Short mmCIF file of C-alpha atoms and ligand atoms in Angstrom, two decimals:
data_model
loop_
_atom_site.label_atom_id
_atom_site.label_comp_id
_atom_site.label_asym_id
_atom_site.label_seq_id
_atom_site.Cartn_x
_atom_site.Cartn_y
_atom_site.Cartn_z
CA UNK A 1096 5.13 -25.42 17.75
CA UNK A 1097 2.28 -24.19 15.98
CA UNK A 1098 1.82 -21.67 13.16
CA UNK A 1099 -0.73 -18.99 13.06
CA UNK A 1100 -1.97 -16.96 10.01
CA UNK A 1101 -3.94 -13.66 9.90
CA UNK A 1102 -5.31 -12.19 6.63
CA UNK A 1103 -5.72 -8.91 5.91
CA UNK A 1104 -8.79 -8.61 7.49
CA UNK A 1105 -7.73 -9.87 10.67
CA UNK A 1106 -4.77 -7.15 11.08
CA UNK A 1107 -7.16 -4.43 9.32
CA UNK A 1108 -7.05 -1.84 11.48
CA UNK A 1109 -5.73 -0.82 14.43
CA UNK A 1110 -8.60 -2.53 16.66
CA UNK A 1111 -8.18 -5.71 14.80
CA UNK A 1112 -4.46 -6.08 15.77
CA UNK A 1113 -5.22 -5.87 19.24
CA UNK A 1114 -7.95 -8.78 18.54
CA UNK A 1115 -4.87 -11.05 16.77
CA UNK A 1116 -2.69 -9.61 19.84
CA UNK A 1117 -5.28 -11.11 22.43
CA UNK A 1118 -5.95 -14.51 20.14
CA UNK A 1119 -1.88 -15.19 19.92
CA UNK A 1120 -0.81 -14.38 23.78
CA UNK A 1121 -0.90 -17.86 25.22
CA UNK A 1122 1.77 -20.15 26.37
CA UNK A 1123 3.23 -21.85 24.26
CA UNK A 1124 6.00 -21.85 20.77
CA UNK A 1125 4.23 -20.40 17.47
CA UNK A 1126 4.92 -18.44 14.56
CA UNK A 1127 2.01 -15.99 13.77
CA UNK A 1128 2.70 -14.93 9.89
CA UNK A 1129 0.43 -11.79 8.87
CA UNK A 1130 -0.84 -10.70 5.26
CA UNK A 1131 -1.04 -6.95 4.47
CA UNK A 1132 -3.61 -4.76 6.27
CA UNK A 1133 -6.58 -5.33 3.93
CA UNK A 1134 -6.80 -3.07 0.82
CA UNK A 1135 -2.70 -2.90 1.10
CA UNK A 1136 -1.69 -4.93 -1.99
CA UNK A 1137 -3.99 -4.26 -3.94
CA UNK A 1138 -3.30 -0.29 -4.02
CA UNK A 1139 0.21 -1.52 -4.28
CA UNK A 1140 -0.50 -3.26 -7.63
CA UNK A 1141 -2.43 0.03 -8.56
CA UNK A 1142 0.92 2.09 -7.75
CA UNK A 1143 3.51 -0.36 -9.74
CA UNK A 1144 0.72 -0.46 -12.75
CA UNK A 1145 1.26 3.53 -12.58
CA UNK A 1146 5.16 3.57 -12.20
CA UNK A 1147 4.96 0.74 -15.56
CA UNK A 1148 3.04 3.19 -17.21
CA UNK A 1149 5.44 6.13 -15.86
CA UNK A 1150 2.25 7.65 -14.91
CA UNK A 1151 4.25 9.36 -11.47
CA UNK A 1152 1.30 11.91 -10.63
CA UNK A 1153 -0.86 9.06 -10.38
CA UNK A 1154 1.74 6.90 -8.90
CA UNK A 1155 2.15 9.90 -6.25
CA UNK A 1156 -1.50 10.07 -5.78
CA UNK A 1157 -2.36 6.67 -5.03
CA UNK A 1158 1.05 6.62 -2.47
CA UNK A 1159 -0.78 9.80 -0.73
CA UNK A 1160 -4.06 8.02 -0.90
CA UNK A 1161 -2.79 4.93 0.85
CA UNK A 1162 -0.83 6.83 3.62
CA UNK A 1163 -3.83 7.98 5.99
CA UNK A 1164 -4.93 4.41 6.92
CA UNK A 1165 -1.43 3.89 8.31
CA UNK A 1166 -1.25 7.25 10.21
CA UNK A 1167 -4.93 6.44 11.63
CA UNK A 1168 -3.81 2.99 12.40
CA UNK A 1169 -0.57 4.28 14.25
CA UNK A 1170 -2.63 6.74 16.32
CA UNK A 1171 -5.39 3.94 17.44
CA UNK A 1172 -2.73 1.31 17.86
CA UNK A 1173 -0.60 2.70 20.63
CA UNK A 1174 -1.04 4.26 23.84
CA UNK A 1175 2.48 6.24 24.58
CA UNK A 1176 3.66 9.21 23.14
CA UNK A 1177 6.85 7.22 22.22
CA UNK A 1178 5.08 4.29 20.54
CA UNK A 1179 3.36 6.72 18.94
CA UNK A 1180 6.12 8.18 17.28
CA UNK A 1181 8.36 5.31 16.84
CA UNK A 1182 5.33 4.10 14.55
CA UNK A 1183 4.92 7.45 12.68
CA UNK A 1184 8.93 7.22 12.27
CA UNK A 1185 8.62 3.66 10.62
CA UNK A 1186 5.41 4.93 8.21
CA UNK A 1187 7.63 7.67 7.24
CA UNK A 1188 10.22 5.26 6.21
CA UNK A 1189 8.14 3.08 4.34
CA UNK A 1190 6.52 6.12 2.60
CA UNK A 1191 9.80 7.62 1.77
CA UNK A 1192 10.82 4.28 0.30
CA UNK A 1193 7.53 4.31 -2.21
CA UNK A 1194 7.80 7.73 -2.90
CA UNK A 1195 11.69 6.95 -4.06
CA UNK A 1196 10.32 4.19 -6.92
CA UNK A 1197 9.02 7.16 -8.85
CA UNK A 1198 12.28 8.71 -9.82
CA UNK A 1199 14.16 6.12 -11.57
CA UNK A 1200 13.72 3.15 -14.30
CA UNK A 1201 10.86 0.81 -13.02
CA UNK A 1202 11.33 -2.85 -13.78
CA UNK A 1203 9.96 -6.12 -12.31
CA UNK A 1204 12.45 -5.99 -9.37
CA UNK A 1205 11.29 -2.57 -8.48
CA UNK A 1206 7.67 -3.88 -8.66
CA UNK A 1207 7.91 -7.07 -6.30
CA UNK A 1208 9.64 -4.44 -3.72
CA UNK A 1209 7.01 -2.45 -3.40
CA UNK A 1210 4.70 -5.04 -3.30
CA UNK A 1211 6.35 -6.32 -0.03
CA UNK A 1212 5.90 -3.35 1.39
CA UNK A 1213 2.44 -4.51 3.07
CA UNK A 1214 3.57 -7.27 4.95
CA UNK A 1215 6.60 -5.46 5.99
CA UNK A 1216 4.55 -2.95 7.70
CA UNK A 1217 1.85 -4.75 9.06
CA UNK A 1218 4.66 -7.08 11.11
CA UNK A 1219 6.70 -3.92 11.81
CA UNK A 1220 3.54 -2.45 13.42
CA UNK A 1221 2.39 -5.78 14.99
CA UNK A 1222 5.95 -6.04 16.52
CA UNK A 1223 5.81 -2.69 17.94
CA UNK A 1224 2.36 -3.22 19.66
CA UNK A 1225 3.55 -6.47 21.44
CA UNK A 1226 6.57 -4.79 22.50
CA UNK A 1227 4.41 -1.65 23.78
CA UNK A 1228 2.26 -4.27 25.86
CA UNK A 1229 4.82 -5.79 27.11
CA UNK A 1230 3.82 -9.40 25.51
CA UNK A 1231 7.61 -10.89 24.18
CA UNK A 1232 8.09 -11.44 20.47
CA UNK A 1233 10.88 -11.73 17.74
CA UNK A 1234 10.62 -10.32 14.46
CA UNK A 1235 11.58 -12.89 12.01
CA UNK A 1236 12.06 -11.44 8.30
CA UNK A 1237 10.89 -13.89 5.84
CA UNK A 1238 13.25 -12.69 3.34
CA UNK A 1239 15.54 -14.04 5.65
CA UNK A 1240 14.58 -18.31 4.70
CA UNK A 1241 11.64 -18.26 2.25
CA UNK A 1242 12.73 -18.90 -1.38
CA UNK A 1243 11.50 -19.93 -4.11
CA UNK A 1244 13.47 -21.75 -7.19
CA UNK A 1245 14.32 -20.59 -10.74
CA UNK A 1246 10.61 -22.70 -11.52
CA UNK A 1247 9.05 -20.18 -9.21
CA UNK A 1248 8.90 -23.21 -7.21
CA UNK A 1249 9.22 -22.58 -2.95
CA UNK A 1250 12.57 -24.04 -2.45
CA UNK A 1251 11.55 -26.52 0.68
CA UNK A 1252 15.23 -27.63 1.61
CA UNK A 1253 16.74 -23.72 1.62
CA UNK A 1254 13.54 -22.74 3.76
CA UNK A 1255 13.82 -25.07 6.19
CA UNK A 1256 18.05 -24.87 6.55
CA UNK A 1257 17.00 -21.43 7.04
CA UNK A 1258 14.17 -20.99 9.34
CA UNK A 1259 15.63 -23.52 11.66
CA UNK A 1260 19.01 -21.20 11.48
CA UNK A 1261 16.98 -18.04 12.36
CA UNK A 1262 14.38 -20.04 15.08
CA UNK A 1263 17.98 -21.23 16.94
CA UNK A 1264 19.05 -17.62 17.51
CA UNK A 1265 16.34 -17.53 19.99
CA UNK A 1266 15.88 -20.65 22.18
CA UNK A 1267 13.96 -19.33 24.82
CA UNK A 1268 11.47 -17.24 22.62
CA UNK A 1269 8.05 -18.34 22.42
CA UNK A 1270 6.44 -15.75 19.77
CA UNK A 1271 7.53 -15.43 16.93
CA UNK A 1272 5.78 -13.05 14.12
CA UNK A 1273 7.13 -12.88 10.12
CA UNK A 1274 5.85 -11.61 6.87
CA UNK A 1275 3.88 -13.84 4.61
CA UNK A 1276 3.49 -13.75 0.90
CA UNK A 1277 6.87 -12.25 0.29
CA UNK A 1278 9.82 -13.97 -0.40
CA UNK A 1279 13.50 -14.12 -2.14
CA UNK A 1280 14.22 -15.56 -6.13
CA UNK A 1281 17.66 -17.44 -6.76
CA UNK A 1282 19.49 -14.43 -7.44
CA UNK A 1283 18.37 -13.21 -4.19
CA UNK A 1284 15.97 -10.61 -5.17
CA UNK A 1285 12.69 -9.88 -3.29
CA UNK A 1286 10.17 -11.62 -4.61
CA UNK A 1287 6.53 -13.13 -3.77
CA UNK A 1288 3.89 -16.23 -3.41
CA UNK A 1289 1.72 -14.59 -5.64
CA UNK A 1290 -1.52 -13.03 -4.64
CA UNK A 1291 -2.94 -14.68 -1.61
CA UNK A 1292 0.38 -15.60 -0.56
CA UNK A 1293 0.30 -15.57 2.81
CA UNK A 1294 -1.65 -18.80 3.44
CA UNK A 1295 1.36 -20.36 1.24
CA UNK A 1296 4.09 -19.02 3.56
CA UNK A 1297 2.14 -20.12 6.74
CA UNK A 1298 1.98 -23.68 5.14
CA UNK A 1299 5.28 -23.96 4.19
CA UNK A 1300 6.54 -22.56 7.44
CA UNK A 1301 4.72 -25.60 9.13
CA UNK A 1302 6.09 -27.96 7.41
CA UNK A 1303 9.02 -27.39 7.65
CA UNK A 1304 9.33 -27.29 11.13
CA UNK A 1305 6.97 -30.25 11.14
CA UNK A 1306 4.25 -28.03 13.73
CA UNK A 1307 1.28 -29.78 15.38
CA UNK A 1308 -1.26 -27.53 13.92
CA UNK A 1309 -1.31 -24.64 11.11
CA UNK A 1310 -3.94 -22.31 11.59
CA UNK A 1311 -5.50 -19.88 8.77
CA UNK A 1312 -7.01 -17.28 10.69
CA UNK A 1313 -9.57 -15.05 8.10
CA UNK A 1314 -13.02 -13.41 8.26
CA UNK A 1315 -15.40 -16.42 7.90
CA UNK A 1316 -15.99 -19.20 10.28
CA UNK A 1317 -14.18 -22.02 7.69
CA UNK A 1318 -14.52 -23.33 4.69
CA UNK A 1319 -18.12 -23.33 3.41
CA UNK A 1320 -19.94 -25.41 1.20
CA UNK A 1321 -20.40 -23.22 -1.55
CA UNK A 1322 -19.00 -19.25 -2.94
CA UNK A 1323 -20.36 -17.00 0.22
CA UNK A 1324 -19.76 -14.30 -2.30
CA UNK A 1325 -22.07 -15.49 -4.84
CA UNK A 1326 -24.64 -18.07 -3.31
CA UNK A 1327 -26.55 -16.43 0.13
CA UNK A 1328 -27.34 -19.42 1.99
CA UNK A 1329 -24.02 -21.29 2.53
CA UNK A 1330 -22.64 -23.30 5.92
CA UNK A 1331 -19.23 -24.52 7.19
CA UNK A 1332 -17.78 -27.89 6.69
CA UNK A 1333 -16.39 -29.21 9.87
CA UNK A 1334 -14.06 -31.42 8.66
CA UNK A 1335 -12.20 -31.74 5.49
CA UNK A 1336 -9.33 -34.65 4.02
CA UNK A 1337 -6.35 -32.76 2.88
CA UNK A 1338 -7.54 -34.19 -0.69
CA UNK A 1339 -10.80 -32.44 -0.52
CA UNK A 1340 -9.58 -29.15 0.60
CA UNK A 1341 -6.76 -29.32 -1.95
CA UNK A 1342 -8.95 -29.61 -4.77
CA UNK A 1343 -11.30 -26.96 -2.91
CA UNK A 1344 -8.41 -24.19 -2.76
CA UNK A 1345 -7.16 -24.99 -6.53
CA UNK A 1346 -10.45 -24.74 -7.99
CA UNK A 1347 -11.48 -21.10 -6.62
CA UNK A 1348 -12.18 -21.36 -2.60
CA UNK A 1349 -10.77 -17.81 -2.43
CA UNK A 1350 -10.67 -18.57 1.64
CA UNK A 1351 -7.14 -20.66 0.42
CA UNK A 1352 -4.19 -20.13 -1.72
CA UNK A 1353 -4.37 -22.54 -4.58
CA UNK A 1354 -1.10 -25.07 -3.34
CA UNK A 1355 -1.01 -24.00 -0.05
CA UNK A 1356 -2.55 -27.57 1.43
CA UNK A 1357 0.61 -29.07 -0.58
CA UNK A 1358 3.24 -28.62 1.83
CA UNK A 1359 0.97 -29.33 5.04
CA UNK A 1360 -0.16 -32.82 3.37
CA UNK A 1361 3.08 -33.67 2.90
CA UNK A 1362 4.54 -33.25 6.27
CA UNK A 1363 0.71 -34.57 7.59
CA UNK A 1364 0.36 -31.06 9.39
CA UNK A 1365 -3.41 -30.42 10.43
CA UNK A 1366 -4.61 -27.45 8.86
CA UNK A 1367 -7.57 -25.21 10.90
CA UNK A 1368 -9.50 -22.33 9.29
CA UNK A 1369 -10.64 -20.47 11.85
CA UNK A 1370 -12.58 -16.84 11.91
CA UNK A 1371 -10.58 -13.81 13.88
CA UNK A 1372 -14.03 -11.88 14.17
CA UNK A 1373 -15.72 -15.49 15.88
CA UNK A 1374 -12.89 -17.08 17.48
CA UNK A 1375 -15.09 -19.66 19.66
CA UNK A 1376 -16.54 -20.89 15.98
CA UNK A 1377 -15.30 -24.12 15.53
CA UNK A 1378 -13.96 -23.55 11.73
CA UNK A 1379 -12.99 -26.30 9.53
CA UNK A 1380 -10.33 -29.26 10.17
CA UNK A 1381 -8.37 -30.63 7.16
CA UNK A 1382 -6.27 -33.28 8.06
CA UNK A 1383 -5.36 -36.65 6.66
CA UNK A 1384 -8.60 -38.04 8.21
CA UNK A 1385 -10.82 -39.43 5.63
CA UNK A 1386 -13.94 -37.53 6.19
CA UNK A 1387 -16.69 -39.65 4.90
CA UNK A 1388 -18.45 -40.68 1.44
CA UNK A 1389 -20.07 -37.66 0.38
CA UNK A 1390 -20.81 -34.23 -1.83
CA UNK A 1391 -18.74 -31.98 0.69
CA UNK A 1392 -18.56 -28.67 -1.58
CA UNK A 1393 -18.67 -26.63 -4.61
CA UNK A 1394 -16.45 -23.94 -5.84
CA UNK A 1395 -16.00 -22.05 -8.97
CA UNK A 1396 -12.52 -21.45 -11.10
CA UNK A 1397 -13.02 -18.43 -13.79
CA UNK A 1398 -11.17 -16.71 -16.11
CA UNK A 1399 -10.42 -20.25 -18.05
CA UNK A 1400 -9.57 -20.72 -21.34
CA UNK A 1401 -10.76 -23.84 -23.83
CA UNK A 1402 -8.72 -25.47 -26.30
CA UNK A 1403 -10.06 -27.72 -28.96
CA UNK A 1404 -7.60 -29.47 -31.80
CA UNK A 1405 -8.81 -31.52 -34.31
CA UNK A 1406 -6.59 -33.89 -35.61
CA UNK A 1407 -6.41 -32.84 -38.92
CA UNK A 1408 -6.18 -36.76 -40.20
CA UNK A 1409 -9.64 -38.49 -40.01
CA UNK A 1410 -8.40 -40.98 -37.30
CA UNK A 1411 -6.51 -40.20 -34.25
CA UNK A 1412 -2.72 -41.35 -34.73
CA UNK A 1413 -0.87 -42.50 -32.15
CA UNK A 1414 1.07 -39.69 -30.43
CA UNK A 1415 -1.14 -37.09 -31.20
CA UNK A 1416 -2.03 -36.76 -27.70
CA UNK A 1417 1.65 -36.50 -26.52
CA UNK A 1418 3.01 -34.36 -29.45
CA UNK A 1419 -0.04 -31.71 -28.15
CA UNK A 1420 0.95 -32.15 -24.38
CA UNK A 1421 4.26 -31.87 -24.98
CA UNK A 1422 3.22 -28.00 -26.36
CA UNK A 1423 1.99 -27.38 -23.19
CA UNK A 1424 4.47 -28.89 -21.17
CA UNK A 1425 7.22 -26.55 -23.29
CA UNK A 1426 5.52 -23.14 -22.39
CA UNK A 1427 5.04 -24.58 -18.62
CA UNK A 1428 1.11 -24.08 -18.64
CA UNK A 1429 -0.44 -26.42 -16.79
CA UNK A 1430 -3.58 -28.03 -18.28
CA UNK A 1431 -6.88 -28.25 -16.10
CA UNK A 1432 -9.17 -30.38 -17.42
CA UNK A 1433 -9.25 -32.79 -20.56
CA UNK A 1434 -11.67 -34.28 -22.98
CA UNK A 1435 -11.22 -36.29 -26.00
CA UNK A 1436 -13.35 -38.11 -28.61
CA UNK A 1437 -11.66 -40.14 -31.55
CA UNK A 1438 -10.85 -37.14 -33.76
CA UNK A 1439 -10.19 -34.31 -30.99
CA UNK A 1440 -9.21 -33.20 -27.54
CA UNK A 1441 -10.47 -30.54 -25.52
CA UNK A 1442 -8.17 -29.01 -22.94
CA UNK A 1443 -8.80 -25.88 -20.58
CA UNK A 1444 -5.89 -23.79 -19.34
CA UNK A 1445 -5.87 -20.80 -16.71
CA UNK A 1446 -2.80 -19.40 -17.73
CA UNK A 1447 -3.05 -17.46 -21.29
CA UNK A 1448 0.40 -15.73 -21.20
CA UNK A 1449 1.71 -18.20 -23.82
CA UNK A 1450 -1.26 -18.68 -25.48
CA UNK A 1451 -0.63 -17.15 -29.02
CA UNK A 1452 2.78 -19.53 -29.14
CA UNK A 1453 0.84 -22.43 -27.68
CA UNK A 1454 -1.95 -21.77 -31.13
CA UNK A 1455 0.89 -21.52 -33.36
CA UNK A 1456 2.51 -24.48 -32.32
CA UNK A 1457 -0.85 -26.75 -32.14
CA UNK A 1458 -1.84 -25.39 -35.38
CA UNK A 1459 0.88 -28.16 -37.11
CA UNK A 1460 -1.39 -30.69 -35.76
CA UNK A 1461 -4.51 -29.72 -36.52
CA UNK A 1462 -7.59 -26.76 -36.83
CA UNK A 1463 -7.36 -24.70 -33.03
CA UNK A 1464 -10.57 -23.38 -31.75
CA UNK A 1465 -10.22 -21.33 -28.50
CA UNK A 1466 -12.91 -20.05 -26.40
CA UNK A 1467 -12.21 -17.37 -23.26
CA UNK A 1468 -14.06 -17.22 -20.48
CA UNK A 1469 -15.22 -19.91 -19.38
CA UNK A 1470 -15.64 -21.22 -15.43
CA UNK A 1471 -14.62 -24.96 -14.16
CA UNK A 1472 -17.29 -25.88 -11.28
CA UNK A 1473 -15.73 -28.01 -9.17
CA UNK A 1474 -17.84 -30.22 -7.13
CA UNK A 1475 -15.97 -32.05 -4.04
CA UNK A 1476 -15.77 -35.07 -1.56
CA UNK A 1477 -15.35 -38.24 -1.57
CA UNK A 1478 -16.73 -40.15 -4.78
CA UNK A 1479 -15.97 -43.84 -3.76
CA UNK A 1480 -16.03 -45.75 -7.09
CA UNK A 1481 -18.42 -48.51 -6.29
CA UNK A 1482 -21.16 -45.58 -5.17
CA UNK A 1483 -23.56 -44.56 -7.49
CA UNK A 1484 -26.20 -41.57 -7.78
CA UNK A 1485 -23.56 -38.94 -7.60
CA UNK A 1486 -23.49 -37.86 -11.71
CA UNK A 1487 -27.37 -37.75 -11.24
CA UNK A 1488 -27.77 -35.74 -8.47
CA UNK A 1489 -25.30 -33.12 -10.21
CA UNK A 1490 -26.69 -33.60 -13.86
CA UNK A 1491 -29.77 -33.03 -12.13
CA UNK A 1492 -29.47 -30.24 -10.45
CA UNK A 1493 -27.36 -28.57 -13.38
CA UNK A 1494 -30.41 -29.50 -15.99
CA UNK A 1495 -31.05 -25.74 -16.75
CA UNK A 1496 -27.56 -24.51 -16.88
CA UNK A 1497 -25.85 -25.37 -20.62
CA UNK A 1498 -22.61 -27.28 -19.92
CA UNK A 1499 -19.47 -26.91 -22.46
CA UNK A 1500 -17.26 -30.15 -21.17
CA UNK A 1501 -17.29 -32.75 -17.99
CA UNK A 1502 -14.27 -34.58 -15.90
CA UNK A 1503 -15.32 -37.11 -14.27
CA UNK A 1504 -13.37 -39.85 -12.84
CA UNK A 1505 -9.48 -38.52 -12.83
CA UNK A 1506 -10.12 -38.16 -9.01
CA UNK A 1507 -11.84 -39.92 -6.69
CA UNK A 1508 -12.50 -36.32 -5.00
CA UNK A 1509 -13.67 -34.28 -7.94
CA UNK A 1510 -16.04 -33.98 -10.86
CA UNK A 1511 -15.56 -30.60 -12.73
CA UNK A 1512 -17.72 -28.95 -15.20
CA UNK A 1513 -16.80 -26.55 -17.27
CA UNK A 1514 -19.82 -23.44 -18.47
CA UNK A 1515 -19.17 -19.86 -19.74
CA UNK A 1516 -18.63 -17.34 -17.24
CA UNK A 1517 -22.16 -15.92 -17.99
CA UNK A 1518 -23.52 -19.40 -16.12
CA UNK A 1519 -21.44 -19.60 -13.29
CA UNK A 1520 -23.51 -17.88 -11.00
CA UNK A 1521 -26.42 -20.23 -11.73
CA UNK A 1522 -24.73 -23.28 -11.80
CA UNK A 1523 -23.46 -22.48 -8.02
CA UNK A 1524 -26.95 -21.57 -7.17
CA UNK A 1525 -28.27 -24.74 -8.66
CA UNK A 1526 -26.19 -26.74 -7.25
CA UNK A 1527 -26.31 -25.51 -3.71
CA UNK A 1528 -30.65 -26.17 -4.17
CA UNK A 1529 -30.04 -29.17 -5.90
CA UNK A 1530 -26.58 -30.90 -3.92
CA UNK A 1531 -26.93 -29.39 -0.20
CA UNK A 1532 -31.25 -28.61 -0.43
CA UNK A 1533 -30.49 -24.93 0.35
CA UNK A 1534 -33.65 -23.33 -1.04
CA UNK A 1535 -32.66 -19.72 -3.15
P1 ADP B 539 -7.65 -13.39 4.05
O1 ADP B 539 -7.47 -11.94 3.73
O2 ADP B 539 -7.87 -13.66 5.50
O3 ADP B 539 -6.61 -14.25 3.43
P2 ADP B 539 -9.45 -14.07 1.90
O4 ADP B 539 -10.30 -12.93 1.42
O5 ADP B 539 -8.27 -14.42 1.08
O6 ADP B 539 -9.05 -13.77 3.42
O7 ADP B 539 -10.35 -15.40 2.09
C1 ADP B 539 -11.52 -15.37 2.84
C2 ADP B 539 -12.70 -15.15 1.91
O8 ADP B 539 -12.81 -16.27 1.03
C3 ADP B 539 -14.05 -15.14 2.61
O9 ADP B 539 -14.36 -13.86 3.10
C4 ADP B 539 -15.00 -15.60 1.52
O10 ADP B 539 -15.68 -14.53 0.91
C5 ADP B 539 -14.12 -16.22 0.45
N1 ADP B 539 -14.51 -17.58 0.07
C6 ADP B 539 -14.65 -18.03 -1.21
N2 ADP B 539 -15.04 -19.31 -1.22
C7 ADP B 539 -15.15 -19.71 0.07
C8 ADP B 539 -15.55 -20.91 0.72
N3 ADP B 539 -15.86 -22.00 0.02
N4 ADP B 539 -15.57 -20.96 2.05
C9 ADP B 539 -15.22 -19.86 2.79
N5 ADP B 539 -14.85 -18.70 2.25
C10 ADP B 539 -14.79 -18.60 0.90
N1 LIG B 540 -1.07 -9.40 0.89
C1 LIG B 540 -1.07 -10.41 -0.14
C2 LIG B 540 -2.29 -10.27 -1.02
O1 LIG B 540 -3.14 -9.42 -0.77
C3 LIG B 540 -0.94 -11.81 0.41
C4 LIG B 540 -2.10 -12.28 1.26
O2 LIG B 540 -2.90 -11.49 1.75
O3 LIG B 540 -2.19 -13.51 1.46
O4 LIG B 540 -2.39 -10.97 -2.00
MG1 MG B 541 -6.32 -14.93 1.47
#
């Protein structure tokens, strides 16, 4: 069985369903798991930010604003006169359901169900296209298996109890299609992966059913070696170690969800990016496959945070170090990257919403400085230890671009550096003259 994901790109209209239509119809067991047409979530963050602010005129607005894209897509997508309406019938549904949030008390449970209301549609409309074609499919809803713990955590052992439960009710069913990104909590509310989400649920889904092959289907032919969306000149990396493309995704590679190699690494399912709008480009394999000693990629992490404590006694006691982790470990923020010299420690965080508790607390320990904005650059492939040259080549190539701290070492596939946002596009640029000799 194999998995198939489509961003929001790839299901953005009514022509590019048809395109994922033609790209899943061929023999064979999958799951295909689509994102949100493009543009989707986001105006459905704009509408909950309204309904928080009990803004409703702008709430209704943005609803109304959203609305046309669906009709279009409805008229373009289907050929009969009953397809036709069966799809306006299910946009009116959906609609109605939005419009509904705006009359009573808004909380986080309303919020999450509106913002599932995306990939709910996008399937629905997906479904009803295969069916109108003729091509045999089962809707699977995802808030059905996928879970994720009280930690916010996906809950591996419910999901796959679950989606083997659900996959057994139809034994002789080859395509399957479900909503990624979206989700149920422990108390069995709808929930979500977080932004990007989709890549998540497709990994999760193949690991738990152990597939052969997950496949991220998006709008560029793989991962490349450097931001597309910030550097000009950038090229795809054919192969990839799970490692590699692990640190890649956590570090800023928009193209994946941060954790969503994770689950894939740990069952040893291949993972293939692969481009709906070029599907005979070869994309990028990450699989357990060591993929040779060298500088594979750079990506770029923003909207970090610095830490610095200095110990306020002149020598570093023992436990300082633990009795400042342990801060961090109590508010569940995750530290990034760490420095430390005999008297202090530098730590960067991406997660600020403890941050004035996480100050107070470190404050008993010593003098805080914090610093916002700043960017790790994360430089990746494989750094065997007894190679030299690759600190150089980096230092080198990063000679005009001010850098505020270095990790180098804690994996044998990364060496971050952190500047202030203000320096991240040059440091990318640098790097991709100085790393890959990509002239500017
Ligand atoms: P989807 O909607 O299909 O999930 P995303 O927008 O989430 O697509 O991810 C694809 C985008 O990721 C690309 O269009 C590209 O601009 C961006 N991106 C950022 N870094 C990289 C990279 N290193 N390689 C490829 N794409 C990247
Ligand atoms: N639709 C969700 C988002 O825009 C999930 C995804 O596309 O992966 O974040
Ligand atoms: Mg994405």
């Amino acid at each position: 069985m194999q998995v198939l994901k489509f961003g929001g790109t790839s299901v953005g209209s009514a022509e590019r369903m048809k395109s994922v239509a033609k790209i899943v119809d061929y023999p064979g067991k999958k799951i295909v798991v689509l994102s949100a047409m493009s543009g989707t979530t986001d105006q459905l963050v704009k509408i909950t930010n309204a309904l928080f602010a009990h803004n409703l005129n702008e709430a209704f607005r943005l609803i109304k604003e959203l609305e046309p894209k669906y009709r279009d897509t409805v008229e373009k997508l289907f050929k009969s006169d009953d397809y036709k309406s069966k799809g306006k019938e299910l946009i009116f549904e959906h609609f109605n359901l939005l419009r509904s949030f705006t009359m009573d008390m808004f909380t986080h449970n309303e919020e999450k169900t509106i913002l599932a209301e995306g990939e709910l549609l996008s399937t629905a409309l997906f479904h009803f296209y295969l069916e109108e074609q003729k091509i045999p499919s089962i809707l699977l809803p995802a808030l059905n298996f996928m879970r994720i713990d009280k930690d916010g955590e996906p809950d591996l052992a419910y999901i796959e109890e679950h989606l083997k439960r659900e996959l057994a009710k139809h034994p002789n069913s080859e395509l399957f299609i479900t909503q990624g990104y979206i989700c149920r909590n422990p108390f069995g509310q709808v929930d979500n992966l977080k932004r990007g989400g989709s890549d998540y649920t497709a990994s999760l889904v193949g690991a738990t059913i152990n597939a052969s092959e997950i496949q991220i289907w998006t709008d560029i032919d793989g991962m490349h070696n450097n931001d597309p969306r910030i550097v000009p000149k950038t090229f795809p990396i054919a192969e990839l170690s799970f490692d590699e493309a692990a640190e890649l995704a956590y570090f800023g590679a928009k193209i994946l969800h941060p954790y969503c190699i994770r689950p894939a690494k740990k069952r040893n399912v291949p993972v293939r990016l692969l481009n709906t709008m070029q599907p005979e480009a070869k994309g990028t394999l990450i699989s357990r496959n060591a993929s040779g000693d060298s500088i594979k990629a750079v990506a770029a992490k923003g909207k970090i945070t610095v830490i610095k404590i200095k110990s306020t006694r002149m020598l570093m006691a023992y436990g300082f170090l633990k009795s400042v982790f342990e801060v961090f470990e109590r508010y569940k923020t995750p530290i990034d990257m760490i420095t430390t010299s005999e008297v202090a420690v530098s730590l960067t965080i991406d997660d600020n919403s403890h941050i004035d508790d996480i100050i107070k607390e470190l404050e008993t320990y010593g003098t805080v400085d914090v610093e916002l904005n700043q960017v790790i650059i994360c430089i990746v492939g494989d750094f065997l230890a007894d190679k030299h040259g690759y600190a150089v080549q980096i230092f080198e190539s990063l000679k005009d671009v001010p850098i505020r701290m270095i990790s180098y070492g804690g994996s044998k596939n990364n060496i971050s550096i952190l500047v202030s946002s203000e320096h991240k596009n040059d440091a990318l640029l640098s790097l991709n003259e100085g790393l890959f000799k990509i002239k500017r």
